[in-house]
Amino acid sequence: MAVTAESLKELEKKQAWWWIAEKKRSRRLDYLRKAVWKKGAIGGLYPAGLIVDLERPVLQTEKARELESSADPYVIKFAKILAHVLDNKTIFITDHSQLVGYLGSTPNTITWDPSLASILNHEVINDPQCLPEPLDDSLRTIKDIVNYWAGKSDLDKILPYMDLDDSMKILSGAIGWGVPLARGGYSGKDYEYIMTGKRAFEDIIAELDRRIDDAYAKAHEPSASKEISNLYDKINNWEAMKITLEAGIRYAKRYARLARIIAENFETDPARREELLKIARTCEHVPAKPPRDLQESLQYDLFIQLFSRNEAIEGAWPARPDYYHGPYYEKDVNVDRVLTEEEALDLVGEFLIRAYEVSQYKPKWSREGLQGIEGTWVWTLGGVKPDGSDACNGMTIALLKAARLVRVSNPTFAFRWHPKVSDEVMRECFECIRQGLGYPSMRNDPVLVANAMHWHGHPIEEARTWVHQACMSPAPTTKHGFQPMRMANATANTAKIIEYVFTSGYDNIVNMQIGAETPPVETFKSYEEFFQAWVTQMKHVFSLVVRPVNRGRMLAPTLTPRPFLSAVSERSVESGLDVNDPSISRGNAWITAFTWVENIDSLAAVKKLVFDEKKYTLAELKEALANNWEGREEMRLDFVRNAPKWGNDDDYVDSIMLDCLREAAKFSRELKCPSGNSWPILPENVSGNIHYANVVGALPNGRRLGDALYDGGISPGPGLDKKGPTAVLNSCAKIDHITHGRAFLLNQRLSPTQMAGEKGYQLCKAYMKTWADLGIDHVQFNCVSDETLRAAQRDPEKYPELIVRVAGYSAHFVDISRKTQDNIIQRTVQGLA
Amino acid sequence: MPTCKECKKFFPLEEDPKKGDCVQRVVDPRQAFYQAKPVEADRNAASCPSFEKR
């Protein structure tokens, strides 16, 4: 079909957004988008055609062996191993690309870092589906690597210093997930230091040299003190930082050399030859020196992200690309006019594709919890500058346009809405939502800036720099405010709180005492007593997931250092301390509260049917839950149908939500991170509601073991919000989105038919105004019809590019489990009036 | 015994001709690309399936 306005209109009517994108984008973007190997796991397994890259672990292991007898301290050895990988790994340049760099040796590889955790290494050796052929050779190589790192990996080193009781409960998989490692989680970056064009690697190396020289001189003065003793550690840290930066510069120059070799020896097309020479000039310049144009700025950012991921598994991608690349976009497109908008879109679109292809081998529980994606690359757009003025720029619009052209499910965007955002930008956001991307999610900037100040004491100018640390939680990008590592195991499967009230803390799924030993539930004489048991279990569960993270964070600087991330962080370059050292961080911790709303609906059901109406006793209910409601279907339906449900603007249940959040918020102030700051909760799910379906027992809201849990942080249960979108918003608005927690995830479904055209935009705008006026901090939309989703279930091969919003991320519909698909379809489609 | 430096795909480093890159064109099921892998000039290439005499 030729690209005509009529044909595009026809496709639009069919909501065939993928085909529209294909027709609208440039030939280069079309090639690159189709060339990319999709890495997100399907049902916990990596897609066919992907292989685990053995080159990197072989390089790591050979260098580690070589350094075993060296007198270098660990941090230096670690930096040398990283440099060895960067110096010797295979690199490649894809046809038509303008940006270069990938973690693996070929585009279809998943990189594996064997130095992280032996339990991960054992997963690799037992995952023959994605091992390179010949399998026997691979297994021999892997066995050697696995044996070498046994007892030497980060987790092996950390575990002996952790509390065994807490560790066993976490590792049971019932209550939380993740491990307390500084090289496995969500790494923020000090973008204000590294991405503002004021400095690059060579400047930092010069600064490190100065500090090493000064410290060396001071350490050899005729004196002795604790400070002088500490200098030796600092010098080692600075030396390690320097090794990684120098390796980064050499790595970029390897790309420059390859680009020149291709241009001078192989390429026959003069235009492509010129592009290759531009790649060469770019990689000769960045990351050594600050970028001069948009291509260099994007390339510089990409290198930093890749180096950081060569150092650690990063499950998120905190970023604010419009804010930091915006000045270069403006200069190239609008001032110097060296790039047309279309040429800039090619670069921006490719930047999204380069992020989409990043992959690191992760444990199966993580792949199941993040179905269809590699990690929560939630990039932050919009917002305000430190002085409070609108930060949107041409790059904001370019990113939103590029997203519709390349339609990747990862990265996604989250937009910092504020009253000064222009209509032009809002329309671009709306177009992305209307075209079914599921992003940007909308964030209420004034509320979240105030929230960052309230919970963690970030000064207003720093709070205004915030980016999404993962799916939802804001973190500044400043010297003391940025969060170098958010360890994922401060994630609580909170439906267990209400479950444990009925079992006195004993977990019948994993057969161990995990919760608090509260009195037998049948002994409670009032709802207040029952609720106090809930509070006790809540405190127990939250403490359990926080303690290992605190401990891991304190052990991190010595046992699991991050020399590269330190090298691009002002506080470490200045202090000589590892970036994870709590003494140089303000603290920005939070507890992710998965499966939160089950507590609210369950408490409401108990209050109404047991204590108010006295239809059932707690003993009866306890027995029914223990038997997974078997033989008590009528009773179960009573709990489903006749107990009030969150999300219907019903004060009976909504007040219970507030009671729970107030108790959690109060306790959040008692829980302290190693920097001395609070641990607020953040209710949300990724695909945790499906992952935990077989881990959470029957609950008083009528749920049975195995049923999907609710999908959002404060979203009503699927199909349980009966009173329309305003009632949902009214319920959510009763929460204080500044003081009750760090953020609250709200999923909503809109009708694509209703969103069509100008009328659709005006409806959406009115909805957003209500949402903003009510002070709700988050909302995100699925805008794909039931008809399309069911057709995709029937004929998945016809819908390979259909994207949906799962929870804090988007995914291709066909890459998520049937249970998750059904859960999305069950969500109420809100008709906007 | 053939060595890498005798191969068409070997590109020596200017600063150290004993080292270089093996540069190859690869076409996988989704994309085409050029790849470079560091090699020693004097490495034995007898069993290299990509060796092409210069």
Short mmCIF file of N, CA, C and O in Angstrom, two decimals, chain A residues 87 130 155 204 262-263 288 320 401 438 487 499 535 541 551 557 582 600 607 637 654 681 695 712 759 809 825:
data_model
loop_
_atom_site.label_atom_id
_atom_site.label_comp_id
_atom_site.label_asym_id
_atom_site.label_seq_id
_atom_site.Cartn_x
_atom_site.Cartn_y
_atom_site.Cartn_z
N ASP A 87 38.55 -3.61 26.99
CA ASP A 87 39.65 -3.58 26.02
C ASP A 87 39.59 -4.75 25.04
O ASP A 87 40.14 -4.67 23.94
N CYS A 130 19.38 -21.38 25.98
CA CYS A 130 20.03 -20.21 25.39
C CYS A 130 21.55 -20.23 25.55
O CYS A 130 22.18 -19.19 25.70
N LEU A 155 27.41 -12.02 46.11
CA LEU A 155 26.44 -12.54 47.07
C LEU A 155 27.09 -13.54 48.02
O LEU A 155 26.79 -13.55 49.22
N ILE A 204 37.68 14.62 34.58
CA ILE A 204 37.60 13.92 35.87
C ILE A 204 38.93 13.22 36.17
O ILE A 204 39.39 13.22 37.31
N ILE A 262 35.89 0.52 8.46
CA ILE A 262 34.78 0.20 7.54
C ILE A 262 34.70 1.26 6.44
O ILE A 262 34.58 0.93 5.25
N ALA A 263 34.79 2.51 6.85
CA ALA A 263 34.67 3.61 5.87
C ALA A 263 35.77 3.54 4.81
O ALA A 263 35.52 3.75 3.62
N ALA A 288 35.68 11.11 26.22
CA ALA A 288 36.88 11.80 26.73
C ALA A 288 36.57 13.26 27.02
O ALA A 288 36.94 13.80 28.06
N ARG A 320 16.68 11.43 32.28
CA ARG A 320 15.84 12.57 31.91
C ARG A 320 16.37 13.11 30.59
O ARG A 320 16.99 14.18 30.53
N LYS A 401 7.59 11.96 19.75
CA LYS A 401 7.35 11.60 18.34
C LYS A 401 8.12 10.33 17.98
O LYS A 401 7.60 9.44 17.31
N GLY A 438 0.74 2.93 25.97
CA GLY A 438 0.67 2.76 27.42
C GLY A 438 1.56 3.75 28.14
O GLY A 438 1.63 3.75 29.38
N MET A 487 18.36 -1.25 46.07
CA MET A 487 18.39 -2.71 46.03
C MET A 487 16.97 -3.23 46.02
O MET A 487 16.16 -2.89 46.89
N GLU A 499 -2.70 -12.02 55.16
CA GLU A 499 -2.68 -13.49 55.25
C GLU A 499 -2.12 -13.93 56.60
O GLU A 499 -2.66 -14.83 57.25
N VAL A 535 -1.38 -4.33 61.92
CA VAL A 535 -0.28 -3.36 62.07
C VAL A 535 1.00 -4.08 62.50
O VAL A 535 2.09 -3.81 61.98
N VAL A 541 6.84 -7.37 58.52
CA VAL A 541 7.18 -7.62 57.11
C VAL A 541 8.08 -6.52 56.56
O VAL A 541 9.09 -6.80 55.90
N ARG A 551 21.93 -3.53 55.60
CA ARG A 551 23.19 -4.23 55.85
C ARG A 551 24.02 -4.29 54.56
O ARG A 551 25.23 -4.02 54.56
N PRO A 557 30.59 -0.63 50.18
CA PRO A 557 31.83 0.06 49.79
C PRO A 557 33.06 -0.82 49.84
O PRO A 557 33.97 -0.66 49.02
N PRO A 582 27.18 5.23 52.67
CA PRO A 582 26.01 5.97 53.14
C PRO A 582 26.34 7.36 53.71
O PRO A 582 25.48 8.23 53.74
N ILE A 600 -6.64 -3.85 51.90
CA ILE A 600 -7.72 -2.91 52.17
C ILE A 600 -9.07 -3.59 51.97
O ILE A 600 -9.94 -3.55 52.85
N LYS A 607 -14.32 -6.38 58.48
CA LYS A 607 -15.03 -5.40 59.33
C LYS A 607 -16.54 -5.51 59.12
O LYS A 607 -17.31 -5.57 60.08
N LEU A 637 -18.49 -15.89 47.77
CA LEU A 637 -19.16 -14.89 46.93
C LEU A 637 -19.75 -13.76 47.77
O LEU A 637 -19.81 -12.61 47.33
N ASP A 654 -12.67 3.23 51.97
CA ASP A 654 -11.60 4.21 51.71
C ASP A 654 -10.93 4.66 53.02
O ASP A 654 -9.73 4.93 53.06
N ILE A 681 6.66 3.94 52.07
CA ILE A 681 6.21 2.85 51.19
C ILE A 681 5.74 3.41 49.86
O ILE A 681 5.39 4.59 49.74
N VAL A 695 1.73 -17.75 45.39
CA VAL A 695 2.49 -17.65 46.64
C VAL A 695 1.61 -17.08 47.76
O VAL A 695 1.89 -17.28 48.93
N GLY A 712 -2.52 -2.86 40.44
CA GLY A 712 -1.85 -1.57 40.69
C GLY A 712 -1.46 -1.36 42.13
O GLY A 712 -1.55 -2.27 42.95
N LYS A 759 -12.09 15.52 19.98
CA LYS A 759 -13.00 15.28 21.09
C LYS A 759 -12.31 14.40 22.15
O LYS A 759 -12.42 14.63 23.36
N TYR A 809 5.35 -0.48 33.76
CA TYR A 809 6.08 -0.61 32.50
C TYR A 809 5.13 -1.06 31.40
O TYR A 809 4.00 -1.47 31.69
N ILE A 825 -7.25 -7.44 30.45
CA ILE A 825 -8.58 -7.37 29.82
C ILE A 825 -9.67 -7.15 30.88
O ILE A 825 -10.64 -6.43 30.65
#
